[in-house]
Amino acid sequence: MEVSLISRLDVRITVRNKNDARRPPRFLRSLDCSSATGAPPAGRPPPPVRPPPREPVPSRPIFRAAPSRPRLLLAAPPSAIAGVMNKRPRDEPSSSLASAQKRQFGAGGGGGGYGGQQGYSEERNSARRVADHYSARSNQTLEERENSPIIHLKKLNNWIKSVLVQLYARPGDCVLDLACGKGGDLIKWDKARVGYYVGVDIAEGSIKDCMTRYNGDTDQQRRKKFSFPARLICADCYETRLDEYLCEDAPFDICSCQFAMHYSWSTEARARQALANISALLRPGGTFIGTMPDANVIIKRLRETDGMEFGNSVYWITFGEEYNEKKFPASRPFGIKYKFHLEDAVDCPEWVVPFHLFKLLAEEYDLELVLMKNFHEFVHEYLQKPEFADLMRRLGALGDGRSVQSTLSQDEWEVSYLYLAFVLRKG
């Protein structure tokens, strides 16, 4: 059973207008930053020590010739490819994914590995609830976005993702964007002058919105054109063996999964499928960049509170009564679910990802850890670099403390402490 294409569209490509209006730069204020392993200390901490020089970035990959005509493909919804994950459309299997699958436990999802798993139907239902949540979220106009109660947190998150892209993407790179959503990072890849882009997301509505954004938003203030050809696929990248559908696109130079890797941690099978896909599709030396919740911070906050819920004016996290002892056995690291609500952004179940186990599991798929930093540590370190400090000014995430509209609130800053950034490299 082949994947059917809903549509094939010709895409208009133009050079970015360098005279587009930009918001005036914002001045930076000093930040109260803390360690990624403990709660923020009272008072203002001393400025951090400048870190040692970074490990050099791998040599520039070989350029790929772009197709003569840009293409944007919309693949079938997940229901159309369900049940054919084990069928291979070509004679020769992907050796890296095949070897990864040999390490995966039985398809039934029970026993082995790191412990027992939840039922398959419950797992699929949870994934569908997450997909429906993001599909239901409508695109915001520029005015609506600027009026968001977490606008500066969104800009801070965009700054962190932009820094990761600038550090690890190279001109001409072939990009795989897992859980690409509505295409909010397209402009980041365009500025990095990548050569080709493939976006995958479980939410069909998000994929269609991403297609609209790629072709040019209807909101004229945000109308952009992109210089790279792209392909969009609607699929659950934590269940589907993506090399079946991307055999002609691989290998990729860089893979990105922003604020979504934790959705794979509902079962060991899903977590392994996610890492198997990434490992199989990245070239040797390729890079995997991402952001996800910091389990150490979340569990620490839970244990510091009297009940099973904590948060502030813009977010809250609730754990179920099954965790009322606030103990999380190492033998059962998957399926630790909590409810996460973030104003104007998220309202759905998420899963705890113990990062030390994420690192160990990634190593089984030939993915080696290069970088892991809590957002507070990340911001404090990379704001010391002039090029990234200037980017922060342009984004307007931080202010000088005198203007409410241009200052990241303390509650938003607290939310950012719940996340970490990571980089892995394919061996």
CSV table of C-alpha atoms in Angstrom, one decimal:
chain,number,residue,atom,x,y,z
A,1,MET,CA,0.0,0.0,0.0
A,2,GLU,CA,1.6,3.2,-1.2
A,3,VAL,CA,1.1,6.6,0.5
A,4,SER,CA,-1.3,8.6,-1.6
A,5,LEU,CA,-0.7,12.2,-2.3
A,6,ILE,CA,-3.5,14.7,-1.6
A,7,SER,CA,-2.0,17.4,-3.8
A,8,ARG,CA,1.1,18.5,-5.6
A,9,LEU,CA,1.5,22.3,-5.6
A,10,ASP,CA,3.8,24.6,-7.5
A,11,VAL,CA,5.4,27.0,-5.1
A,12,ARG,CA,6.2,30.6,-5.8
A,13,ILE,CA,9.8,31.5,-4.7
A,14,THR,CA,11.0,35.0,-4.3
A,15,VAL,CA,14.0,36.6,-2.7
A,16,ARG,CA,13.3,38.0,0.8
A,17,ASN,CA,12.7,41.7,0.8
A,18,LYS,CA,15.5,43.2,2.8
A,19,ASN,CA,13.5,46.4,3.4
A,20,ASP,CA,10.8,44.7,5.4
A,21,ALA,CA,9.9,46.7,8.4
A,22,ARG,CA,11.3,45.5,11.7
A,23,ARG,CA,10.4,46.4,15.2
A,24,PRO,CA,12.8,48.7,16.9
A,25,PRO,CA,15.6,47.0,18.9
A,26,ARG,CA,15.0,46.4,22.6
A,27,PHE,CA,17.6,46.9,25.2
A,28,LEU,CA,18.7,44.0,27.3
A,29,ARG,CA,18.4,43.9,31.1
A,30,SER,CA,20.4,41.6,33.3
A,31,LEU,CA,18.8,38.3,34.2
A,32,ASP,CA,18.5,36.3,37.4
A,33,CYS,CA,19.8,33.0,36.0
A,34,SER,CA,20.2,29.8,38.0
A,35,SER,CA,21.7,26.3,37.7
A,36,ALA,CA,19.8,23.7,35.8
A,37,THR,CA,19.9,21.4,38.8
A,38,GLY,CA,18.2,23.4,41.5
A,39,ALA,CA,15.6,26.0,42.2
A,40,PRO,CA,16.3,29.7,41.4
A,41,PRO,CA,18.2,31.2,44.3
A,42,ALA,CA,16.8,34.2,46.1
A,43,GLY,CA,18.4,37.5,45.1
A,44,ARG,CA,20.6,38.3,42.1
A,45,PRO,CA,23.3,35.7,41.4
A,46,PRO,CA,26.8,36.8,40.2
A,47,PRO,CA,27.4,36.9,36.5
A,48,PRO,CA,28.5,33.5,35.1
A,49,VAL,CA,32.1,32.7,34.2
A,50,ARG,CA,32.6,32.7,30.4
A,51,PRO,CA,32.6,29.0,29.3
A,52,PRO,CA,35.6,27.4,27.6
A,53,PRO,CA,35.7,27.5,23.8
A,54,ARG,CA,33.0,25.4,22.1
A,55,GLU,CA,33.9,22.2,20.3
A,56,PRO,CA,34.3,23.0,16.6
A,57,VAL,CA,31.3,22.3,14.4
A,58,PRO,CA,31.8,19.4,12.0
A,59,SER,CA,33.0,20.2,8.5
A,60,ARG,CA,30.6,21.6,6.0
A,61,PRO,CA,28.5,18.9,4.4
A,62,ILE,CA,28.3,18.2,0.7
A,63,PHE,CA,25.8,20.4,-1.1
A,64,ARG,CA,22.8,18.9,-2.8
A,65,ALA,CA,21.5,20.1,-6.1
A,66,ALA,CA,18.0,21.5,-5.6
A,67,PRO,CA,15.2,20.2,-7.9
A,68,SER,CA,14.6,22.3,-11.0
A,69,ARG,CA,11.1,23.1,-9.7
A,70,PRO,CA,10.4,23.5,-6.0
A,71,ARG,CA,7.9,21.0,-4.7
A,72,LEU,CA,5.6,20.9,-1.7
A,73,LEU,CA,3.9,17.6,-1.2
A,74,LEU,CA,1.1,16.9,1.3
A,75,ALA,CA,1.0,13.2,2.1
A,76,ALA,CA,-2.0,11.2,3.3
A,77,PRO,CA,-3.4,11.6,6.9
A,78,PRO,CA,-2.1,9.1,9.5
A,79,SER,CA,-5.2,6.9,9.0
A,80,ALA,CA,-4.1,6.2,5.5
A,81,ILE,CA,-0.8,4.8,6.5
A,82,ALA,CA,-1.7,3.1,9.7
A,83,GLY,CA,-1.1,-0.6,9.6
A,84,VAL,CA,1.6,-0.5,6.9
A,85,MET,CA,4.5,0.5,9.1
A,86,ASN,CA,6.3,-2.8,8.5
A,87,LYS,CA,5.9,-2.8,4.7
A,88,ARG,CA,8.9,-1.6,2.8
A,89,PRO,CA,8.3,0.0,-0.6
A,90,ARG,CA,11.7,-0.8,-1.9
A,91,ASP,CA,13.8,-4.0,-2.2
A,92,GLU,CA,16.8,-3.0,-0.1
A,93,PRO,CA,16.0,-2.1,3.6
A,94,SER,CA,17.7,0.7,5.4
A,95,SER,CA,20.5,-1.0,7.2
A,96,SER,CA,20.7,1.5,10.1
A,97,LEU,CA,16.9,1.4,10.8
A,98,ALA,CA,16.8,-2.4,10.4
A,99,SER,CA,19.6,-2.8,13.0
A,100,ALA,CA,17.8,-0.4,15.2
A,101,GLN,CA,14.6,-2.4,14.9
A,102,LYS,CA,16.4,-5.5,16.0
A,103,ARG,CA,17.1,-3.8,19.3
A,104,GLN,CA,13.4,-2.9,19.8
A,105,PHE,CA,11.3,-5.2,21.9
A,106,GLY,CA,8.2,-7.1,20.6
A,107,ALA,CA,5.6,-5.1,18.7
A,108,GLY,CA,3.0,-5.9,21.4
A,109,GLY,CA,4.6,-3.3,23.7
A,110,GLY,CA,4.8,-5.4,26.8
A,111,GLY,CA,7.9,-6.4,28.8
A,112,GLY,CA,11.5,-6.1,28.1
A,113,GLY,CA,13.7,-3.0,27.9
A,114,TYR,CA,13.1,-0.6,30.7
A,115,GLY,CA,9.9,-2.0,31.9
A,116,GLY,CA,6.2,-2.7,31.1
A,117,GLN,CA,4.3,-0.4,28.8
A,118,GLN,CA,0.7,1.0,28.6
A,119,GLY,CA,-1.8,-0.5,26.2
A,120,TYR,CA,-1.4,0.2,22.5
A,121,SER,CA,-4.9,1.7,22.2
A,122,GLU,CA,-4.3,4.1,25.1
A,123,GLU,CA,-1.1,5.2,23.5
A,124,ARG,CA,-2.7,5.9,20.2
A,125,ASN,CA,-5.6,7.8,21.9
A,126,SER,CA,-3.1,10.0,23.8
A,127,ALA,CA,-1.2,10.8,20.6
A,128,ARG,CA,-4.5,11.6,18.9
A,129,ARG,CA,-5.6,13.9,21.7
A,130,VAL,CA,-2.3,15.8,21.4
A,131,ALA,CA,-2.7,16.0,17.6
A,132,ASP,CA,-6.3,17.2,17.9
A,133,HIS,CA,-5.2,19.9,20.4
A,134,TYR,CA,-2.6,21.4,18.0
A,135,SER,CA,-4.8,21.0,14.9
A,136,ALA,CA,-7.5,23.0,16.7
A,137,ARG,CA,-5.3,25.9,17.4
A,138,SER,CA,-5.9,28.6,14.8
A,139,ASN,CA,-3.1,30.7,13.3
A,140,GLN,CA,-2.8,34.0,15.0
A,141,THR,CA,-2.5,37.4,13.3
A,142,LEU,CA,0.5,39.5,14.2
A,143,GLU,CA,-1.7,41.7,16.4
A,144,GLU,CA,-3.1,38.6,18.3
A,145,ARG,CA,0.4,37.3,18.7
A,146,GLU,CA,1.7,40.5,20.2
A,147,ASN,CA,-1.2,40.6,22.7
A,148,SER,CA,-0.5,37.1,23.9
A,149,PRO,CA,0.1,36.9,27.7
A,150,ILE,CA,3.2,34.9,27.0
A,151,ILE,CA,4.5,36.8,24.0
A,152,HIS,CA,8.0,37.4,25.5
A,153,LEU,CA,8.3,33.7,26.4
A,154,LYS,CA,7.4,32.8,22.8
A,155,LYS,CA,10.1,35.2,21.6
A,156,LEU,CA,12.6,33.8,24.1
A,157,ASN,CA,11.8,30.3,22.8
A,158,ASN,CA,12.3,31.5,19.3
A,159,TRP,CA,15.6,33.0,20.2
A,160,ILE,CA,16.8,29.7,21.7
A,161,LYS,CA,15.7,27.8,18.6
A,162,SER,CA,17.4,30.4,16.3
A,163,VAL,CA,20.6,30.1,18.2
A,164,LEU,CA,20.6,26.3,17.8
A,165,VAL,CA,19.9,26.6,14.1
A,166,GLN,CA,22.7,29.2,13.6
A,167,LEU,CA,25.1,27.1,15.5
A,168,TYR,CA,24.6,23.8,13.8
A,169,ALA,CA,22.9,24.4,10.4
A,170,ARG,CA,25.0,25.1,7.3
A,171,PRO,CA,24.2,26.6,3.9
A,172,GLY,CA,22.8,23.8,1.6
A,173,ASP,CA,21.9,21.5,4.4
A,174,CYS,CA,19.1,19.0,4.0
A,175,VAL,CA,16.7,19.4,7.0
A,176,LEU,CA,14.3,17.0,8.6
A,177,ASP,CA,11.9,18.8,11.0
A,178,LEU,CA,10.0,16.4,13.2
A,179,ALA,CA,6.8,17.7,14.8
A,180,CYS,CA,7.1,20.7,12.5
A,181,GLY,CA,3.7,22.1,13.5
A,182,LYS,CA,2.4,25.0,11.6
A,183,GLY,CA,5.9,25.9,10.2
A,184,GLY,CA,6.9,28.5,12.8
A,185,ASP,CA,10.6,27.6,12.2
A,186,LEU,CA,10.5,27.9,8.4
A,187,ILE,CA,12.0,31.4,8.5
A,188,LYS,CA,14.8,30.3,10.7
A,189,TRP,CA,15.8,27.6,8.2
A,190,ASP,CA,15.5,30.2,5.4
A,191,LYS,CA,17.9,32.5,7.1
A,192,ALA,CA,20.3,29.6,7.5
A,193,ARG,CA,20.1,29.2,3.7
A,194,VAL,CA,19.4,25.5,3.9
A,195,GLY,CA,19.0,23.6,0.6
A,196,TYR,CA,16.0,21.3,1.2
A,197,TYR,CA,13.4,20.9,3.9
A,198,VAL,CA,11.1,18.0,5.0
A,199,GLY,CA,8.5,18.6,7.7
A,200,VAL,CA,6.6,15.9,9.5
A,201,ASP,CA,3.7,16.3,11.9
A,202,ILE,CA,0.9,14.1,13.2
A,203,ALA,CA,-1.7,16.9,13.0
A,204,GLU,CA,-3.2,17.3,9.6
A,205,GLY,CA,-4.5,20.8,10.4
A,206,SER,CA,-1.0,21.9,11.3
A,207,ILE,CA,0.5,20.5,8.1
A,208,LYS,CA,-2.1,22.4,6.0
A,209,ASP,CA,-1.3,25.6,7.9
A,210,CYS,CA,2.4,25.0,7.3
A,211,MET,CA,1.7,24.6,3.6
A,212,THR,CA,-0.2,27.9,3.7
A,213,ARG,CA,2.7,29.6,5.5
A,214,TYR,CA,5.2,28.2,3.0
A,215,ASN,CA,3.2,29.6,0.1
A,216,GLY,CA,2.8,33.0,1.9
A,217,ASP,CA,0.6,33.9,4.8
A,218,THR,CA,-2.7,35.6,4.0
A,219,ASP,CA,-1.8,38.1,6.7
A,220,GLN,CA,0.2,40.6,4.6
A,221,GLN,CA,2.3,41.7,7.6
A,222,ARG,CA,3.7,38.2,7.9
A,223,ARG,CA,3.9,37.2,4.2
A,224,LYS,CA,7.1,35.5,3.5
A,225,LYS,CA,8.6,33.5,0.6
A,226,PHE,CA,11.2,30.8,1.1
A,227,SER,CA,14.2,30.1,-1.0
A,228,PHE,CA,14.3,26.3,-0.4
A,229,PRO,CA,12.1,23.5,-1.8
A,230,ALA,CA,10.1,21.6,0.8
A,231,ARG,CA,8.0,18.5,1.4
A,232,LEU,CA,5.4,18.1,4.1
A,233,ILE,CA,4.2,14.8,5.4
A,234,CYS,CA,1.3,14.1,7.8
A,235,ALA,CA,2.4,11.1,10.0
A,236,ASP,CA,3.1,10.1,13.6
A,237,CYS,CA,6.9,10.1,13.5
A,238,TYR,CA,6.9,8.1,16.8
A,239,GLU,CA,5.1,5.2,15.2
A,240,THR,CA,5.8,5.4,11.5
A,241,ARG,CA,9.0,4.1,10.0
A,242,LEU,CA,9.8,7.3,8.1
A,243,ASP,CA,12.5,5.8,5.9
A,244,GLU,CA,9.7,4.1,3.9
A,245,TYR,CA,8.5,7.4,2.7
A,246,LEU,CA,11.8,9.4,2.7
A,247,CYS,CA,14.1,7.0,1.0
A,248,GLU,CA,14.6,9.5,-1.9
A,249,ASP,CA,15.2,12.4,0.5
A,250,ALA,CA,17.7,10.9,2.9
A,251,PRO,CA,20.3,11.2,4.2
A,252,PHE,CA,19.6,14.5,6.1
A,253,ASP,CA,22.4,16.8,7.4
A,254,ILE,CA,20.4,18.0,10.4
A,255,CYS,CA,17.2,16.9,12.2
A,256,SER,CA,15.2,19.2,14.5
A,257,CYS,CA,12.5,18.3,17.0
A,258,GLN,CA,11.4,21.4,19.0
A,259,PHE,CA,9.2,21.1,22.2
A,260,ALA,CA,7.9,17.7,21.1
A,261,MET,CA,10.3,14.8,21.8
A,262,HIS,CA,8.6,14.2,25.2
A,263,TYR,CA,5.4,13.1,23.4
A,264,SER,CA,7.4,10.0,22.3
A,265,TRP,CA,8.1,9.0,25.9
A,266,SER,CA,4.6,7.6,26.6
A,267,THR,CA,6.0,4.1,25.8
A,268,GLU,CA,9.4,2.6,25.2
A,269,ALA,CA,8.3,1.5,21.7
A,270,ARG,CA,7.5,5.1,20.7
A,271,ALA,CA,10.7,6.4,22.2
A,272,ARG,CA,12.7,3.8,20.3
A,273,GLN,CA,10.9,4.4,17.0
A,274,ALA,CA,11.6,8.2,17.3
A,275,LEU,CA,15.3,7.6,17.8
A,276,ALA,CA,15.4,4.9,15.2
A,277,ASN,CA,13.9,7.3,12.6
A,278,ILE,CA,16.4,10.0,13.5
A,279,SER,CA,19.4,7.7,13.4
A,280,ALA,CA,18.3,6.0,10.1
A,281,LEU,CA,17.7,9.3,8.3
A,282,LEU,CA,20.7,11.3,9.5
A,283,ARG,CA,24.0,11.1,7.6
A,284,PRO,CA,27.1,10.1,9.6
A,285,GLY,CA,28.2,13.2,11.4
A,286,GLY,CA,24.7,14.7,11.1
A,287,THR,CA,23.2,16.7,14.0
A,288,PHE,CA,20.0,16.3,15.9
A,289,ILE,CA,18.9,19.5,17.7
A,290,GLY,CA,16.0,19.9,20.0
A,291,THR,CA,14.2,21.3,23.1
A,292,MET,CA,12.0,19.5,25.6
A,293,PRO,CA,10.9,19.7,29.3
A,294,ASP,CA,13.6,19.3,31.9
A,295,ALA,CA,12.6,16.3,34.0
A,296,ASN,CA,14.9,17.2,36.9
A,297,VAL,CA,13.3,20.6,37.4
A,298,ILE,CA,9.7,19.3,37.0
A,299,ILE,CA,10.2,16.5,39.5
A,300,LYS,CA,12.0,18.8,41.9
A,301,ARG,CA,9.1,21.3,41.7
A,302,LEU,CA,6.6,18.6,42.3
A,303,ARG,CA,8.4,17.4,45.4
A,304,GLU,CA,8.7,20.9,46.8
A,305,THR,CA,4.9,21.5,46.6
A,306,ASP,CA,2.4,20.1,49.1
A,307,GLY,CA,-0.1,18.8,46.6
A,308,MET,CA,0.1,17.3,43.1
A,309,GLU,CA,-0.1,20.6,41.2
A,310,PHE,CA,2.2,23.6,40.9
A,311,GLY,CA,2.5,26.6,38.6
A,312,ASN,CA,2.0,30.4,38.4
A,313,SER,CA,-0.2,32.9,36.6
A,314,VAL,CA,0.6,31.5,33.1
A,315,TYR,CA,1.1,27.8,33.6
A,316,TRP,CA,0.3,24.8,35.8
A,317,ILE,CA,1.3,21.2,35.9
A,318,THR,CA,-0.8,18.4,37.5
A,319,PHE,CA,0.3,14.9,38.3
A,320,GLY,CA,-2.2,12.1,38.8
A,321,GLU,CA,-2.9,10.5,42.2
A,322,GLU,CA,-0.9,7.4,41.2
A,323,TYR,CA,2.2,9.6,41.9
A,324,ASN,CA,1.0,10.9,45.3
A,325,GLU,CA,4.1,9.4,46.9
A,326,LYS,CA,6.2,11.4,44.4
A,327,LYS,CA,8.4,8.4,43.7
A,328,PHE,CA,9.4,7.4,40.2
A,329,PRO,CA,11.1,4.0,40.0
A,330,ALA,CA,14.0,3.7,37.6
A,331,SER,CA,12.5,0.5,36.4
A,332,ARG,CA,9.5,2.3,34.9
A,333,PRO,CA,10.8,5.5,33.2
A,334,PHE,CA,8.2,5.5,30.4
A,335,GLY,CA,4.6,6.6,30.6
A,336,ILE,CA,5.0,9.1,33.5
A,337,LYS,CA,2.2,11.4,32.4
A,338,TYR,CA,1.2,14.8,33.7
A,339,LYS,CA,-1.3,17.5,32.5
A,340,PHE,CA,0.4,20.7,31.3
A,341,HIS,CA,-1.4,24.0,30.7
A,342,LEU,CA,0.4,27.1,29.3
A,343,GLU,CA,-1.7,30.1,28.6
A,344,ASP,CA,-2.3,30.7,24.9
A,345,ALA,CA,-0.2,27.7,23.9
A,346,VAL,CA,-0.6,24.2,25.4
A,347,ASP,CA,-3.3,22.3,27.2
A,348,CYS,CA,-2.7,18.5,26.9
A,349,PRO,CA,-1.0,15.6,28.5
A,350,GLU,CA,2.8,15.4,28.4
A,351,TRP,CA,5.4,12.8,29.6
A,352,VAL,CA,8.4,13.1,31.8
A,353,VAL,CA,11.7,12.3,30.0
A,354,PRO,CA,14.6,11.4,32.4
A,355,PHE,CA,17.4,12.9,30.4
A,356,HIS,CA,20.1,10.5,31.6
A,357,LEU,CA,18.0,7.6,30.2
A,358,PHE,CA,17.2,9.6,27.0
A,359,LYS,CA,21.0,9.9,26.6
A,360,LEU,CA,21.6,6.2,27.2
A,361,LEU,CA,18.8,5.2,24.8
A,362,ALA,CA,20.1,7.6,22.1
A,363,GLU,CA,23.5,6.0,22.3
A,364,GLU,CA,21.9,2.7,21.3
A,365,TYR,CA,21.0,4.4,18.1
A,366,ASP,CA,24.5,5.8,17.5
A,367,LEU,CA,23.5,9.3,18.7
A,368,GLU,CA,26.1,10.9,21.0
A,369,LEU,CA,25.3,13.8,23.3
A,370,VAL,CA,27.1,17.0,22.3
A,371,LEU,CA,25.2,19.6,24.4
A,372,MET,CA,22.5,19.7,27.1
A,373,LYS,CA,21.6,22.9,29.0
A,374,ASN,CA,18.6,24.1,30.9
A,375,PHE,CA,17.1,27.2,29.3
A,376,HIS,CA,18.3,29.5,32.1
A,377,GLU,CA,21.9,28.3,31.6
A,378,PHE,CA,21.5,28.4,27.8
A,379,VAL,CA,20.3,32.1,27.9
A,380,HIS,CA,22.9,33.2,30.4
A,381,GLU,CA,25.8,31.6,28.3
A,382,TYR,CA,24.8,32.6,24.8
A,383,LEU,CA,23.8,36.2,25.7
A,384,GLN,CA,27.5,36.7,26.3
A,385,LYS,CA,28.1,36.3,22.6
A,386,PRO,CA,27.5,39.6,20.7
A,387,GLU,CA,25.8,38.1,17.6
A,388,PHE,CA,23.2,36.3,19.8
A,389,ALA,CA,22.7,39.3,22.1
A,390,ASP,CA,22.0,41.4,19.0
A,391,LEU,CA,19.5,38.7,17.8
A,392,MET,CA,17.8,38.9,21.2
A,393,ARG,CA,17.4,42.7,20.9
A,394,ARG,CA,15.9,42.3,17.5
A,395,LEU,CA,13.4,39.8,18.7
A,396,GLY,CA,12.4,42.0,21.6
A,397,ALA,CA,12.0,39.1,24.1
A,398,LEU,CA,13.8,41.1,26.9
A,399,GLY,CA,13.6,44.7,27.9
A,400,ASP,CA,15.4,47.2,30.1
A,401,GLY,CA,13.0,46.7,33.0
A,402,ARG,CA,11.2,50.1,32.4
A,403,SER,CA,8.6,49.0,29.9
A,404,VAL,CA,6.0,46.4,30.7
A,405,GLN,CA,5.5,45.6,27.0
A,406,SER,CA,9.1,44.8,26.4
A,407,THR,CA,10.0,42.9,29.5
A,408,LEU,CA,9.9,39.1,30.1
A,409,SER,CA,7.8,38.7,33.2
A,410,GLN,CA,9.1,36.7,36.2
A,411,ASP,CA,6.3,34.1,35.6
A,412,GLU,CA,7.4,33.7,32.0
A,413,TRP,CA,11.0,33.4,33.1
A,414,GLU,CA,9.9,30.7,35.6
A,415,VAL,CA,8.3,28.7,32.7
A,416,SER,CA,11.5,28.8,30.7
A,417,TYR,CA,13.2,27.1,33.6
A,418,LEU,CA,11.1,24.0,32.9
A,419,TYR,CA,12.9,23.3,29.6
A,420,LEU,CA,16.3,22.3,28.3
A,421,ALA,CA,18.0,22.4,24.9
A,422,PHE,CA,20.1,19.4,23.6
A,423,VAL,CA,22.3,18.5,20.6
A,424,LEU,CA,23.1,14.9,19.5
A,425,ARG,CA,25.5,13.8,16.8
A,426,LYS,CA,25.2,10.7,14.6
A,427,GLY,CA,28.3,8.6,14.8
